[in-house]
Short mmCIF file of C-alpha atoms and ligand atoms in Angstrom, two decimals:
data_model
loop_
_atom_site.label_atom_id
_atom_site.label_comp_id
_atom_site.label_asym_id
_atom_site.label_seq_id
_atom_site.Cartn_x
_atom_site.Cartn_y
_atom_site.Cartn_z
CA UNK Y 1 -36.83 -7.60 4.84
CA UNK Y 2 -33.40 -8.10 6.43
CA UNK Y 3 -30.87 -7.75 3.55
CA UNK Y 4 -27.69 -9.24 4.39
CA UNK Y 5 -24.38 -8.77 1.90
CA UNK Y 6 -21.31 -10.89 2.42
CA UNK Y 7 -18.05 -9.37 1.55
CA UNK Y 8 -15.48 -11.83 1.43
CA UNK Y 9 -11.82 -12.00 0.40
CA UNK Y 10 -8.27 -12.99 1.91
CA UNK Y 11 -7.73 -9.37 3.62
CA UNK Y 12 -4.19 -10.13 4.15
CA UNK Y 13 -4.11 -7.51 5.21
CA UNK Y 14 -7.24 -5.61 4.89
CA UNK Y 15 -6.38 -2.54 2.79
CA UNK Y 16 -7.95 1.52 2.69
CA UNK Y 17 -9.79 -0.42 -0.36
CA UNK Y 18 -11.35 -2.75 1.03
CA UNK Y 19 -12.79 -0.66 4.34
CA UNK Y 20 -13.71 1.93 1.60
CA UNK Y 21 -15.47 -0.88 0.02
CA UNK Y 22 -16.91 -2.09 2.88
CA UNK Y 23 -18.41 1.28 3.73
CA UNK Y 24 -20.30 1.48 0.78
CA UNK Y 25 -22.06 -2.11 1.02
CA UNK Y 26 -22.90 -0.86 4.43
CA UNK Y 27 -24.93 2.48 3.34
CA UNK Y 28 -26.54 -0.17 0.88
CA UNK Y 29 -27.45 -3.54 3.15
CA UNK Y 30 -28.82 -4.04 6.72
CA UNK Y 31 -25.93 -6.18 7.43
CA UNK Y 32 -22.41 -6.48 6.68
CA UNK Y 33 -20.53 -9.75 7.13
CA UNK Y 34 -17.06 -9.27 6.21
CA UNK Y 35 -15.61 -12.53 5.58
CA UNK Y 36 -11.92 -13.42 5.70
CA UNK Y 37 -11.92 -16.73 3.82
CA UNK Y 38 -9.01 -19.09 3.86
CA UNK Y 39 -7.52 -19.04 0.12
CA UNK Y 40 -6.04 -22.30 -0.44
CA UNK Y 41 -4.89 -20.78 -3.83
CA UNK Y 42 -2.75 -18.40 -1.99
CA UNK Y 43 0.29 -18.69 0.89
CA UNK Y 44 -0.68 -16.19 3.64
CA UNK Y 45 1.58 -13.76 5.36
CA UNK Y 46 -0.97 -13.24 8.02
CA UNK Y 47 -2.72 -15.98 10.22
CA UNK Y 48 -6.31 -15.96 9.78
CA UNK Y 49 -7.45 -14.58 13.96
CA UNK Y 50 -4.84 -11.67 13.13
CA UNK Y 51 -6.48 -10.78 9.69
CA UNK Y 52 -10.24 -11.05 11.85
CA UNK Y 53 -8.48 -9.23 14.70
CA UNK Y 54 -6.72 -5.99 12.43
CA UNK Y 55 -10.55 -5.77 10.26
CA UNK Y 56 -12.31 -5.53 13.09
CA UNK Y 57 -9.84 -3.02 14.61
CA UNK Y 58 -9.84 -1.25 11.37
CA UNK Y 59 -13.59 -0.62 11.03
CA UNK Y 60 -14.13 0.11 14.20
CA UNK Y 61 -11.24 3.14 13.89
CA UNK Y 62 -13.21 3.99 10.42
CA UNK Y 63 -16.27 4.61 12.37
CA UNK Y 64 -18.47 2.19 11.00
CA UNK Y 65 -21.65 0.91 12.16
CA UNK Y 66 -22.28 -2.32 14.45
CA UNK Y 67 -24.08 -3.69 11.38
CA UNK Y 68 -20.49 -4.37 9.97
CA UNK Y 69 -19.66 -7.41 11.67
CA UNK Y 70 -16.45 -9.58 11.19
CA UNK Y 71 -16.07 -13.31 10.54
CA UNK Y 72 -14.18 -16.13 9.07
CA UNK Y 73 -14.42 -19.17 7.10
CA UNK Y 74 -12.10 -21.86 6.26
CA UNK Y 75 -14.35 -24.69 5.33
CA UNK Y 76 -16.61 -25.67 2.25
CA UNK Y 77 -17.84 -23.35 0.05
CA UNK Y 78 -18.34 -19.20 0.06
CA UNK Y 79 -21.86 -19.75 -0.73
CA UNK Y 80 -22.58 -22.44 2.08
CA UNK Y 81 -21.50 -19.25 4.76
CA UNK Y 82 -23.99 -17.01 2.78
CA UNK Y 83 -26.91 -20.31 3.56
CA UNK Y 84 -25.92 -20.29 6.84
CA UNK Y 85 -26.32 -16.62 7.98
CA UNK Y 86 -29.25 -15.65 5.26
CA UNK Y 87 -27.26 -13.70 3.16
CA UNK Y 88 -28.32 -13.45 -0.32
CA UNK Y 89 -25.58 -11.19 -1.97
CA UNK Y 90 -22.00 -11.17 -2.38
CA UNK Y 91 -20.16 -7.71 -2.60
CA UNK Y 92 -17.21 -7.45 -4.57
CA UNK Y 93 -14.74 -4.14 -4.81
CA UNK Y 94 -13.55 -3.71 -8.30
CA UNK Y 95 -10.67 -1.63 -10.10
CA UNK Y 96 -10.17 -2.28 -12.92
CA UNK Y 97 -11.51 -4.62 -16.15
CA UNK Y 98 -8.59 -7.20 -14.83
CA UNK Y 99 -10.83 -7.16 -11.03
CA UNK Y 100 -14.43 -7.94 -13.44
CA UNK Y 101 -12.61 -10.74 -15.64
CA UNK Y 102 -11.25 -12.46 -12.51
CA UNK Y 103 -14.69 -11.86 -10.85
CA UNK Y 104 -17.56 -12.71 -13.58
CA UNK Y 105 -16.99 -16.66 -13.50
CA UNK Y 106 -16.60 -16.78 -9.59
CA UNK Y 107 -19.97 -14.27 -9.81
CA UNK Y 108 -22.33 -16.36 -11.83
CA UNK Y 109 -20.45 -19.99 -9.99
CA UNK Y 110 -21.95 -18.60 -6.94
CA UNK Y 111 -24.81 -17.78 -8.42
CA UNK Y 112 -25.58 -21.36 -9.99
CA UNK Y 113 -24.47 -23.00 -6.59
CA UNK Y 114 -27.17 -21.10 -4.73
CA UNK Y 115 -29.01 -18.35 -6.24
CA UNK Y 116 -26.58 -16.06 -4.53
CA UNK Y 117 -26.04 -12.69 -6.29
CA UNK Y 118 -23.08 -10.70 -6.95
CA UNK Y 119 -22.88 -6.58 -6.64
CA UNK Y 120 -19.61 -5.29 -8.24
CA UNK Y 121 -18.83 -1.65 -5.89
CA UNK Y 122 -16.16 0.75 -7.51
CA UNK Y 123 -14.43 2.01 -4.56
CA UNK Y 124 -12.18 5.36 -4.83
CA UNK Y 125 -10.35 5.64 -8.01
CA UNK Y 126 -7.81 7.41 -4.96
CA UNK Y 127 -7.40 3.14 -3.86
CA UNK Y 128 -7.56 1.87 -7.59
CA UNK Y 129 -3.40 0.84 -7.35
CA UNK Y 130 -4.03 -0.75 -3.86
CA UNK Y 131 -4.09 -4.43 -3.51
CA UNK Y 132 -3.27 -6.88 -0.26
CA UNK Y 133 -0.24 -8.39 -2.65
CA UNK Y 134 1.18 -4.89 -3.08
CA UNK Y 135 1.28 -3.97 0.21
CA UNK Y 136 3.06 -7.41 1.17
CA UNK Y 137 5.60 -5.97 -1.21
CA UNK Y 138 6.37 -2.87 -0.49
CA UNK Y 139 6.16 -3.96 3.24
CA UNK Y 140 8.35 -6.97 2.59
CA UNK Y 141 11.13 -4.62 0.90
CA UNK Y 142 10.96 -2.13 3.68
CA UNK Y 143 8.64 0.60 2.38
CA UNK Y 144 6.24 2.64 3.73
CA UNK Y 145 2.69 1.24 3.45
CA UNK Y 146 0.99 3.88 5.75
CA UNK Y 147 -0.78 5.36 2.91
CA UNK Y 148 -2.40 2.30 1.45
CA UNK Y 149 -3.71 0.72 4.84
CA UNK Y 150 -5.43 1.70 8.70
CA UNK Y 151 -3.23 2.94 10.79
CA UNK Y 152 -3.58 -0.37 13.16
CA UNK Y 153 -2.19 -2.77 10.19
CA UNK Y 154 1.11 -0.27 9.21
CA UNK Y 155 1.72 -0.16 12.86
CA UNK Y 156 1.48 -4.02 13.09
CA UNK Y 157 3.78 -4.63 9.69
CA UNK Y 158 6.18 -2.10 11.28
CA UNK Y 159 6.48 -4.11 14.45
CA UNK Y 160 7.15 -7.47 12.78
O1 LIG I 201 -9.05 -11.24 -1.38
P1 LIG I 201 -9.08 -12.37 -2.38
O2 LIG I 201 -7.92 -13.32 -2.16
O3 LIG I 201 -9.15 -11.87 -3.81
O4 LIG I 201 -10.42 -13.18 -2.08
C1 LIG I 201 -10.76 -14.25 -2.88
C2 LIG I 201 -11.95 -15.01 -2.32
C3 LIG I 201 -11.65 -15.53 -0.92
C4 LIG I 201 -13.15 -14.12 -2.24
C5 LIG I 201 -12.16 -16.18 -3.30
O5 LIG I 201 -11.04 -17.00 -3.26
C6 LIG I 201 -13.41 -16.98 -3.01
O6 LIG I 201 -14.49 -16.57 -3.38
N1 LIG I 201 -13.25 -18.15 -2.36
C7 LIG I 201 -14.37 -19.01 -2.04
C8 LIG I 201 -14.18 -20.40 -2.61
C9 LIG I 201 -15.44 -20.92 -3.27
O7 LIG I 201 -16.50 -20.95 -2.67
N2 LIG I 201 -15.29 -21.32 -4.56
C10 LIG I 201 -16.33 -21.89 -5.38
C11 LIG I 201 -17.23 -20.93 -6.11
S1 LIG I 201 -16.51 -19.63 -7.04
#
């Protein structure tokens, strides 16, 4: 059996979290979607094709395998993708007890929408201060964010 995991989020811009992330759900599945999903909830700094375009940079420059693939989704419901491609499992990265609070009704939601699972991954405790939002910061104030993302996304907040 073919087990494919969705991991979706905003990845704006993906972080050394979220690739760490990703490369555990990919010892773990057979496939990998990575999902940037449009966030109504939020106001983007990055335009969805550029946060598709720096992931799959990113991934590839982490070395990981063509069953990672990258995608995006700005219609309908998370769990409507996860019909479409056969997916039956959502991974999510958490950090702390804040990350499983914000995560456990969006978990069983998805899971009373359409039987779709949920599989909380701990990524390194080294990326447990690292979020998208904080890196907007510290990029917006003219810090260095080189430490918290791949090299392709500090090179691209540099240049703009
Ligand atoms: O990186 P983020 O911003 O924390 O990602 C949040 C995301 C995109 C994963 C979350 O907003 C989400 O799951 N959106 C899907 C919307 C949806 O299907 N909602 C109904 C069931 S919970």
């Amino acid at each position: 059996m073919n087990r494919i995991a969705v991991v979706p989020g905003s990845f704006d811009p993906v972080t050394l979290g979220h690739v760490d992330v990703i490369a555990r759900a990919a010892h773990v599945f057979d496939e990998v979607h990575v999902l940037v999903v449009h966030n109504p909830d939020k106001s983007a700094l990055l335009p969805l094709p550029k946060r598709v375009s720096l992931l799959e940079r990113s991934l590839r420059e982490a070395g990981l395998p063509p069953s990672v693939t990258v995608h995006s989704w700005s219609v309908g419901l998370l769990v409507d993708y996860c019909t479409e491609v056969g997916a039956t499992v959502l991974v999510k990265g958490i950090r702390s007890q804040v990350d499983v609070a914000y995560e456990t009704p969006m978990a069983i939601m998805n899971r009373s929408l359409a039987g779709v699972e949920t599989v909380f991954m701990l990524p390194d405790p080294a990326h447990a201060h690292v979020s998208s939002s904080l890196v907007r910061q510290v990029a917006a104030l003219g810090g260095d964010v080189a430490p918290y993302v791949p090299a392709s996304v500090a090179e691209y907040l540099a240049a703009t």
